[in-house]
Tab-separated table of N, CA and C in Angstrom:
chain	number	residue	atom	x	y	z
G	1260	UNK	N	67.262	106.776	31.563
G	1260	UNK	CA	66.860	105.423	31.217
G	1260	UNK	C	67.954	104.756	30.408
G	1261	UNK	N	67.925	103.253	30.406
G	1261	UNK	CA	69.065	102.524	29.943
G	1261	UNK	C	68.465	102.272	28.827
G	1262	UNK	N	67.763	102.904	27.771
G	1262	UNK	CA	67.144	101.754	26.475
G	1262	UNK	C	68.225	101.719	25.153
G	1263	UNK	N	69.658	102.164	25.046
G	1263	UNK	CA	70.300	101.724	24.379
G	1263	UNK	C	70.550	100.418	23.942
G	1264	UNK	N	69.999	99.832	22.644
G	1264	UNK	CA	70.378	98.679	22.260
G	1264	UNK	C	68.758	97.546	22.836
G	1265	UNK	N	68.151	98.498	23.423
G	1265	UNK	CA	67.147	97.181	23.935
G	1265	UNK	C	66.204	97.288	22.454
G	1266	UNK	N	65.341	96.070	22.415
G	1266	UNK	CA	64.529	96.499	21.460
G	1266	UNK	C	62.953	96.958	21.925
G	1267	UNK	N	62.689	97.667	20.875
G	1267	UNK	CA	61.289	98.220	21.280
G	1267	UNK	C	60.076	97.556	21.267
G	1268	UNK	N	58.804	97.578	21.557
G	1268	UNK	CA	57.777	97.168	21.788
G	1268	UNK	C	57.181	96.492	20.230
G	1269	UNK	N	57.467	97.532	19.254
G	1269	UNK	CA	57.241	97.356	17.755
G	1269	UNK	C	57.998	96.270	16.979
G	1270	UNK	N	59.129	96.575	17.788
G	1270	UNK	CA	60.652	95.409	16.840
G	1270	UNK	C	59.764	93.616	17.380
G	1271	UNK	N	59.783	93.990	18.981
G	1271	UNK	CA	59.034	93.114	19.358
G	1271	UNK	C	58.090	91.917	18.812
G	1272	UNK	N	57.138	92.615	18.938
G	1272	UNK	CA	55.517	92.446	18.243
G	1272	UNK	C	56.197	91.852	16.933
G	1273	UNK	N	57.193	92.736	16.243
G	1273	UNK	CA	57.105	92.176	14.400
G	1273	UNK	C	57.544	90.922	14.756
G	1274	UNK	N	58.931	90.837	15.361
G	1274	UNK	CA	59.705	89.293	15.159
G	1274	UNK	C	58.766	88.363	16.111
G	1275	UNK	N	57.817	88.646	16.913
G	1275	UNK	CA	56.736	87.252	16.984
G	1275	UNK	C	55.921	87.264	16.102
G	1276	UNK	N	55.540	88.111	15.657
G	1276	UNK	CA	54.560	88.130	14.228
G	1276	UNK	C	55.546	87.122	13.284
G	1277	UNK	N	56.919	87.564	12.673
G	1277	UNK	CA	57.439	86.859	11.926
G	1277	UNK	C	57.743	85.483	12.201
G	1278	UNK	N	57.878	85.504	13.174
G	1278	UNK	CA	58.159	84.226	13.809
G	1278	UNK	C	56.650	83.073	14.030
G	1279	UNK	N	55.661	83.411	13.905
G	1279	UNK	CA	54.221	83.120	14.080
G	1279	UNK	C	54.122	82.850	12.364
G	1280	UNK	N	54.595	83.407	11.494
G	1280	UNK	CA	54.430	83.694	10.012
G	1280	UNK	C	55.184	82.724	9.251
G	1281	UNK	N	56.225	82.610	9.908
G	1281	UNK	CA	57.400	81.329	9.072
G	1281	UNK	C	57.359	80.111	10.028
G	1282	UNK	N	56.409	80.032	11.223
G	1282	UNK	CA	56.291	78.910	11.673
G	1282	UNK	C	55.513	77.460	10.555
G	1283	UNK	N	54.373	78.055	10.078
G	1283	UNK	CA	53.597	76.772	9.541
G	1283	UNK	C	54.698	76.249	7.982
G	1284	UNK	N	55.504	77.293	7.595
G	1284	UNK	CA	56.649	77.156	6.440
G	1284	UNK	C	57.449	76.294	7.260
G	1285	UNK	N	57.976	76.267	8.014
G	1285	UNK	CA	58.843	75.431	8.532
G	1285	UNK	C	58.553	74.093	8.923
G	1286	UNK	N	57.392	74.195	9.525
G	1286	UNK	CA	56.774	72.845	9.708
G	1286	UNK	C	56.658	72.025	8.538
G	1287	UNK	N	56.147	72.885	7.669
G	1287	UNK	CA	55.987	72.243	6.531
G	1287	UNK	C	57.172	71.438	5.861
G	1288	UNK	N	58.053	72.102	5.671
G	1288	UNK	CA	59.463	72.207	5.493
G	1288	UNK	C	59.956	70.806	6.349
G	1289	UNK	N	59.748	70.346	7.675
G	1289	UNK	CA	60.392	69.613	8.456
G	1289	UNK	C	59.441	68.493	7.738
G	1290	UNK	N	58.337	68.103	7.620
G	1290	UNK	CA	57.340	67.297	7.057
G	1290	UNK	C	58.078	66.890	5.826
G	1291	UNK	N	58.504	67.929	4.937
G	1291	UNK	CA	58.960	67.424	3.794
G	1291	UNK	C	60.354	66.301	3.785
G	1292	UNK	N	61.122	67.033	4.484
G	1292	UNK	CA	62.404	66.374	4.962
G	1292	UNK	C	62.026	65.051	5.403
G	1293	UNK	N	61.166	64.636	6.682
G	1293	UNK	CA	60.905	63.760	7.162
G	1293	UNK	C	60.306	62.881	6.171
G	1294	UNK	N	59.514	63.302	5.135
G	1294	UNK	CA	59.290	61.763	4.171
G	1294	UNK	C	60.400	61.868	2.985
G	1295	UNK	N	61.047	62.615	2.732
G	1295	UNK	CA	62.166	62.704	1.702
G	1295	UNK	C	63.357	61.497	2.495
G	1296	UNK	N	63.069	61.584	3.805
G	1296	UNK	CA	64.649	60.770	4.700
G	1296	UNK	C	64.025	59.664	4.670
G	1297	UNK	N	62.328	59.017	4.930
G	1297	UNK	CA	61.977	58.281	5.014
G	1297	UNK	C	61.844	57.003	3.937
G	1298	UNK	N	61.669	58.036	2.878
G	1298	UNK	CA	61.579	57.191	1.930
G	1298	UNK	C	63.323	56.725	1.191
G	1299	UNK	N	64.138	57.370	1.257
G	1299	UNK	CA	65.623	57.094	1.163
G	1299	UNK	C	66.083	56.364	2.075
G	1300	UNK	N	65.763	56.312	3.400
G	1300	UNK	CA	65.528	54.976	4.485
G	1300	UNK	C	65.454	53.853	3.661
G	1301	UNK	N	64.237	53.761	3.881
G	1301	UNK	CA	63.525	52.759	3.013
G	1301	UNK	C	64.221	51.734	1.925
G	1302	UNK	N	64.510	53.026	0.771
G	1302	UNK	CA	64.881	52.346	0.035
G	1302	UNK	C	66.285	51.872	0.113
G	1303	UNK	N	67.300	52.290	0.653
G	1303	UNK	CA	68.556	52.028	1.336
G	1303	UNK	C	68.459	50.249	1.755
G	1304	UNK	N	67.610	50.457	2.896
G	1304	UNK	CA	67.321	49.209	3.836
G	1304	UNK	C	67.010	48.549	3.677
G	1305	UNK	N	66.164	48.367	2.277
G	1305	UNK	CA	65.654	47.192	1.541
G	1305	UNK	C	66.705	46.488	0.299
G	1306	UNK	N	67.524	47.710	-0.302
G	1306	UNK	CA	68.659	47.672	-1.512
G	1306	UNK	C	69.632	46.415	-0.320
G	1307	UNK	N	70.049	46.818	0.999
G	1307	UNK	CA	71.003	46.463	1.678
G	1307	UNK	C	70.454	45.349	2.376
G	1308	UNK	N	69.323	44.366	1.984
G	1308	UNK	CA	68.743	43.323	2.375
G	1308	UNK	C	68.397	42.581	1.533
G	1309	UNK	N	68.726	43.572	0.261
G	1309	UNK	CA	68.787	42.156	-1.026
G	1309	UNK	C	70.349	41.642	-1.192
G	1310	UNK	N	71.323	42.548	-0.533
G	1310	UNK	CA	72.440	42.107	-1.035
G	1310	UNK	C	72.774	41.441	0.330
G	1311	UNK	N	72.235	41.011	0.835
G	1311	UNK	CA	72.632	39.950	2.419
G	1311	UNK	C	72.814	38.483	1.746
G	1312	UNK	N	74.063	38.063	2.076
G	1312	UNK	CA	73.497	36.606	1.297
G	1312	UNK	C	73.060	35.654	2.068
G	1313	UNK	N	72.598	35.946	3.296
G	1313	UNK	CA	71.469	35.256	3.997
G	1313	UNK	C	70.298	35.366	3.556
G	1314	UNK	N	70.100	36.285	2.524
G	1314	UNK	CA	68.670	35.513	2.021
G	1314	UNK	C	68.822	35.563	0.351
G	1315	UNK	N	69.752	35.007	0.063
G	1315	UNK	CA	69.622	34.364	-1.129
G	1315	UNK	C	69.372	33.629	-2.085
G	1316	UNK	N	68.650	32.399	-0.464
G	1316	UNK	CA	67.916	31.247	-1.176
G	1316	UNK	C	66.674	31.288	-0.807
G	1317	UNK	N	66.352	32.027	-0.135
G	1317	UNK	CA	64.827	32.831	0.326
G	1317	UNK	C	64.345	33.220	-0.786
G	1318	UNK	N	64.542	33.639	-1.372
G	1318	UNK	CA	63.595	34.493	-2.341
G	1318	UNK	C	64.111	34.378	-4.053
G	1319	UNK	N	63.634	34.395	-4.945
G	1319	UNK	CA	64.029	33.983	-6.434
G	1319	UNK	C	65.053	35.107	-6.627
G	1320	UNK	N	66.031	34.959	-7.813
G	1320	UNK	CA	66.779	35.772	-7.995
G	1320	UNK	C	65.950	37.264	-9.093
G	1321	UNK	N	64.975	37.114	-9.434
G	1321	UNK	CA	63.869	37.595	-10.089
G	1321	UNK	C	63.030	38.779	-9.154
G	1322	UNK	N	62.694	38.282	-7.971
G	1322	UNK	CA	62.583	38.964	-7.174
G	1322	UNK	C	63.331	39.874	-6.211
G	1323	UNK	N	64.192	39.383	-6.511
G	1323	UNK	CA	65.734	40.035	-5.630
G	1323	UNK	C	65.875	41.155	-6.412
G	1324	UNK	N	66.099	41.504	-8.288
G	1324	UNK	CA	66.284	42.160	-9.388
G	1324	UNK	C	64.782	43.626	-9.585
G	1325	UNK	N	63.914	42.264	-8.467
G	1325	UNK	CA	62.607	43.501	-8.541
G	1325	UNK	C	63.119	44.497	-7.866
G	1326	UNK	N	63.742	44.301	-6.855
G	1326	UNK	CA	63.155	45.020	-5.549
G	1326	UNK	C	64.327	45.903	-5.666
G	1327	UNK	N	65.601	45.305	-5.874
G	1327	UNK	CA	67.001	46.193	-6.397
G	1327	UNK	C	66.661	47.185	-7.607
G	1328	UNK	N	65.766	46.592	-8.462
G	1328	UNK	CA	65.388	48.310	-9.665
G	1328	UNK	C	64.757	49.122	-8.955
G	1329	UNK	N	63.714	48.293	-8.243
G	1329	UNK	CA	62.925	49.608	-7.611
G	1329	UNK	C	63.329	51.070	-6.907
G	1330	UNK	N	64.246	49.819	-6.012
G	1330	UNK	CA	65.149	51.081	-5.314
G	1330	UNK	C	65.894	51.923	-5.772
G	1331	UNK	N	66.562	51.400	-6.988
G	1331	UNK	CA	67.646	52.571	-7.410
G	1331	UNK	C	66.845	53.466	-8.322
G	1332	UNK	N	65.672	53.150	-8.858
G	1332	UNK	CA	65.049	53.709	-9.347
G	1332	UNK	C	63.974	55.335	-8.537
G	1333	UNK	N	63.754	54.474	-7.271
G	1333	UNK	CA	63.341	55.578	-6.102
G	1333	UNK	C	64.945	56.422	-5.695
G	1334	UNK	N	65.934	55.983	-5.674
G	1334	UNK	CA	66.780	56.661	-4.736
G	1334	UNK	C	67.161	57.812	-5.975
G	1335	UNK	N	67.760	57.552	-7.349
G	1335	UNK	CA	67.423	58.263	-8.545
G	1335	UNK	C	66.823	59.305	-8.472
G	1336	UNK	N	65.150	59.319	-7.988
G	1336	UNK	CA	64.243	59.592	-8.214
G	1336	UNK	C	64.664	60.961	-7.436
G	1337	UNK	N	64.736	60.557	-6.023
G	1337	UNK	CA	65.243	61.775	-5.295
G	1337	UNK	C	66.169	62.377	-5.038
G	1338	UNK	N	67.202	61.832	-5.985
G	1338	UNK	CA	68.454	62.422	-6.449
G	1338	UNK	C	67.970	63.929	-7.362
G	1339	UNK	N	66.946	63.232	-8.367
G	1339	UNK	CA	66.806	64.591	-9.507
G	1339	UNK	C	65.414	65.098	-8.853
G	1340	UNK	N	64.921	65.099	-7.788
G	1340	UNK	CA	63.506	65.765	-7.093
G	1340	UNK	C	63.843	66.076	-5.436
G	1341	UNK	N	64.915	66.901	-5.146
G	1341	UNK	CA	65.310	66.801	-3.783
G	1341	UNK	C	64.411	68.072	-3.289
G	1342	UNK	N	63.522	68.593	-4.444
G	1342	UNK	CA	62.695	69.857	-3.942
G	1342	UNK	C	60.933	69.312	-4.277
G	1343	UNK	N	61.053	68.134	-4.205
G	1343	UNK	CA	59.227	67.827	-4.463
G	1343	UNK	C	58.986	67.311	-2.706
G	1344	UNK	N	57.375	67.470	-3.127
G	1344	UNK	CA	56.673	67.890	-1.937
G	1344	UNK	C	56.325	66.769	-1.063
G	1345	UNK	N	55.855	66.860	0.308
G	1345	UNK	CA	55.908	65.982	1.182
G	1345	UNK	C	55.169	64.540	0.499
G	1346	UNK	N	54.066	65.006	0.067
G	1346	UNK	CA	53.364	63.842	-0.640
G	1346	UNK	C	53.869	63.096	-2.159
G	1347	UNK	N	54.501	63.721	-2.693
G	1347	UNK	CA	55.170	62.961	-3.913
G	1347	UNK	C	56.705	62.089	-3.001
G	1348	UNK	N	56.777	62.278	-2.084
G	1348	UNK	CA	57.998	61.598	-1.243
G	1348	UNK	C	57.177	59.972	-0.896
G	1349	UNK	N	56.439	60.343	-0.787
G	1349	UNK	CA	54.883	59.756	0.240
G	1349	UNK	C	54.404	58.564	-1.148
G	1350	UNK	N	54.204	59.288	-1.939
G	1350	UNK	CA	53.679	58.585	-3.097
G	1350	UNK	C	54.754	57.290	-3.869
G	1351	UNK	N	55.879	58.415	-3.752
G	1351	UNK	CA	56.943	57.229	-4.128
G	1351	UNK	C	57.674	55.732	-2.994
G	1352	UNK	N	57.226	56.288	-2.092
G	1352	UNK	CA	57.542	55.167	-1.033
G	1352	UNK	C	56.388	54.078	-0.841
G	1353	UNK	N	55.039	54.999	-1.183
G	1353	UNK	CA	53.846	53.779	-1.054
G	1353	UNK	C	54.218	52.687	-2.335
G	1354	UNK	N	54.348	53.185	-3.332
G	1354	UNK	CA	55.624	52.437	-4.819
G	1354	UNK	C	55.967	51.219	-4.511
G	1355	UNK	N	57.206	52.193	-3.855
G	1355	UNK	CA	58.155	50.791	-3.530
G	1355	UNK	C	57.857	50.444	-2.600
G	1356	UNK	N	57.078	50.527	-1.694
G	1356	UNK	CA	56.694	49.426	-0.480
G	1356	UNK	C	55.170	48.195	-1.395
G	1357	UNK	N	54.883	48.662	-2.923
G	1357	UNK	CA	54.074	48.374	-2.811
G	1357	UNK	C	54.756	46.778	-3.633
G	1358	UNK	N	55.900	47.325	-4.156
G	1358	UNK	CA	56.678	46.226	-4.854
G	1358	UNK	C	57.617	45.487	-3.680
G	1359	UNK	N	58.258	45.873	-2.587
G	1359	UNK	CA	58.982	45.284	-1.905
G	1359	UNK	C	58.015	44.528	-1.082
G	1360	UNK	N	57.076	44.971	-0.565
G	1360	UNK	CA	56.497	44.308	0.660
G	1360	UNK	C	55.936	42.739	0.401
G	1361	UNK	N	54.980	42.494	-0.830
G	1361	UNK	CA	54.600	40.902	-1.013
G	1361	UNK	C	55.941	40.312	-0.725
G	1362	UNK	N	57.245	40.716	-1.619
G	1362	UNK	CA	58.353	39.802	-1.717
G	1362	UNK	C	58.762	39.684	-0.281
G	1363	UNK	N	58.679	40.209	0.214
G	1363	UNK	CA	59.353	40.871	1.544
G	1363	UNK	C	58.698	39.773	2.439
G	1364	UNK	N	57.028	39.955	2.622
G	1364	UNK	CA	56.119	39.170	3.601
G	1364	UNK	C	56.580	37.615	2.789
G	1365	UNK	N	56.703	37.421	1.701
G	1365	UNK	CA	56.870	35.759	1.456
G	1365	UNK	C	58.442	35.482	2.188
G	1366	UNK	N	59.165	35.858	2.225
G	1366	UNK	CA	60.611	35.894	2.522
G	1366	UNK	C	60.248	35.799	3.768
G	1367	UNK	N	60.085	36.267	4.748
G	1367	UNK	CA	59.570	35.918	6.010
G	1367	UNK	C	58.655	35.028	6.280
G	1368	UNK	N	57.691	34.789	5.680
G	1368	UNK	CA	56.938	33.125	5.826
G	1368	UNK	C	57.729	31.946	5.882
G	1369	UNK	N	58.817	32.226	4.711
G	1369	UNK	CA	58.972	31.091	4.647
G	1369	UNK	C	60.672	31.345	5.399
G	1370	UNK	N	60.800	32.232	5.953
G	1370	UNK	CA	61.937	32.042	7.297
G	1370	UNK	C	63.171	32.780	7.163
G	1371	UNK	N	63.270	33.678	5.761
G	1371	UNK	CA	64.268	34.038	5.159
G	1371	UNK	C	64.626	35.366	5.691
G	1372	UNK	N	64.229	35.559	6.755
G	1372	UNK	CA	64.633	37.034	7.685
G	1372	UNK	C	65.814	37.101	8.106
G	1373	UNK	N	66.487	37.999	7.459
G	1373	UNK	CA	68.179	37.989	7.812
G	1373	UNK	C	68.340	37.950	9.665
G	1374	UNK	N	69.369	37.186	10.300
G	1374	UNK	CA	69.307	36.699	10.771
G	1374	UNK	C	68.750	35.534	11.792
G	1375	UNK	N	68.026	35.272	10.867
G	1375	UNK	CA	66.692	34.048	11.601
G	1375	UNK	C	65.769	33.785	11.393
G	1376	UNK	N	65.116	33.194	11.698
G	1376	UNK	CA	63.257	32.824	11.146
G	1376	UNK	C	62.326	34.345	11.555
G	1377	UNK	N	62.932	35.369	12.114
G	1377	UNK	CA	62.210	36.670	11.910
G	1377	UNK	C	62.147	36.707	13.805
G	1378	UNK	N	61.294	38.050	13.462
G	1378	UNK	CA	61.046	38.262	15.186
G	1378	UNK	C	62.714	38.760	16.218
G	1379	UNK	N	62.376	38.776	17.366
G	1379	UNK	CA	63.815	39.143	18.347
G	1379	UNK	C	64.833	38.362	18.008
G	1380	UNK	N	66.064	38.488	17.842
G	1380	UNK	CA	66.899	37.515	18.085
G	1380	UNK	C	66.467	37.302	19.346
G	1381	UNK	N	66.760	35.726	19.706
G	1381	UNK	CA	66.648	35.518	21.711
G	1381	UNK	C	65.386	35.446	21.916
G	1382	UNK	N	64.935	35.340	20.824
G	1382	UNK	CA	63.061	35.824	21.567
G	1382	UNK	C	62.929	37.062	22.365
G	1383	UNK	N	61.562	37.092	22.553
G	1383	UNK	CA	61.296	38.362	23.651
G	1383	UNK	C	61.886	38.231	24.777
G	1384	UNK	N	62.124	39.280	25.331
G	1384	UNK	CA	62.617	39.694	26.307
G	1384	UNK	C	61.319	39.086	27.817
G	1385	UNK	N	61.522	38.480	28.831
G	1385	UNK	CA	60.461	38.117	29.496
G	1385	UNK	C	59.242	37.003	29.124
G	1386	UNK	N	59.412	36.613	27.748
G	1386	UNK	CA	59.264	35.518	27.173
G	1386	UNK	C	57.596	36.267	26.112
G	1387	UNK	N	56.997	36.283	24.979
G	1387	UNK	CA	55.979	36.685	24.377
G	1387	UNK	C	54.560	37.059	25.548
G	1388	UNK	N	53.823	38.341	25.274
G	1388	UNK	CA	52.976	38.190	26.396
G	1388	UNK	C	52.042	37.231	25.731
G	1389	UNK	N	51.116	37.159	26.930
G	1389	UNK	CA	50.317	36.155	26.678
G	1389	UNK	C	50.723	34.697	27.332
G	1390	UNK	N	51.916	35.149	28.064
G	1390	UNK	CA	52.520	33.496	28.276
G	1390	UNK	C	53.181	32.643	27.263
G	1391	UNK	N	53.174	32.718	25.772
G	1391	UNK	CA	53.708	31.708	24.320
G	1391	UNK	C	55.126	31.988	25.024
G	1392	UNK	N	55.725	30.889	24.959
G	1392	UNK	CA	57.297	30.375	25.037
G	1392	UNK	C	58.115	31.220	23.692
């Protein structure tokens, strides 16, 4: 018989066992990452939309100062917590979405959406359904 080097039935069995065992750790693990990136997204994309000076007359300079502490204050945050858990990632992004977003939705009412009154550039593609121009 050739069984040099093959593995056995036992070696087997363990590394799907182990592999079955560090699966829900990993998941977990990818969960964490995914709101740790999300929320550094976030706050990135919002820091880099206060400093557009297309919307500089959109929104008070007061509000601009909100939304810029917030962020550096979240990005900070996960500078010194790059090992806290999916939900404190979670918690800190509901935060600052809870401070960016009013400013955010008035800035778009009143048209201040970096590049345009908001929505597609070009409009939709095939024109809005529903038929709207």
């Amino acid at each position: 018989t050739n069984d040099k080097g093959r593995l056995s039935a036992e070696e087997i069995d363990r590394m799907v066992s182990d592999a079955e065992k560090y699966k829900s750790e990993d998941d977990a693990q990818k969960d964490r990452i995914t709101a740790k990136n999300s929320l550094e997204s976030y706050a990135y994309n919002m820091k880099s939309t206060m400093e557009d000076d297309k919307i500089k007359d959109k929104i008070s300079e007061d509000e601009k100062q909100q939304i810029l502490t917030k962020c550096k204050e979240a990005l900070d945050w996960i500078d010194n917590n790059q090992l806290a858990e999916k939900e404190e990632f979670e918690h800190q992004q509901k935060e600052l979405e809870g401070v960016c977003g009013p400013i955010v939705k008035k800035m778009y009412e009143a048209g201040g959406a970096p590049g345009g009154a908001g929505g597609m550039p070009g409009g939709m593609p095939g024109g809005m359904p529903g038929g709207m121009p």
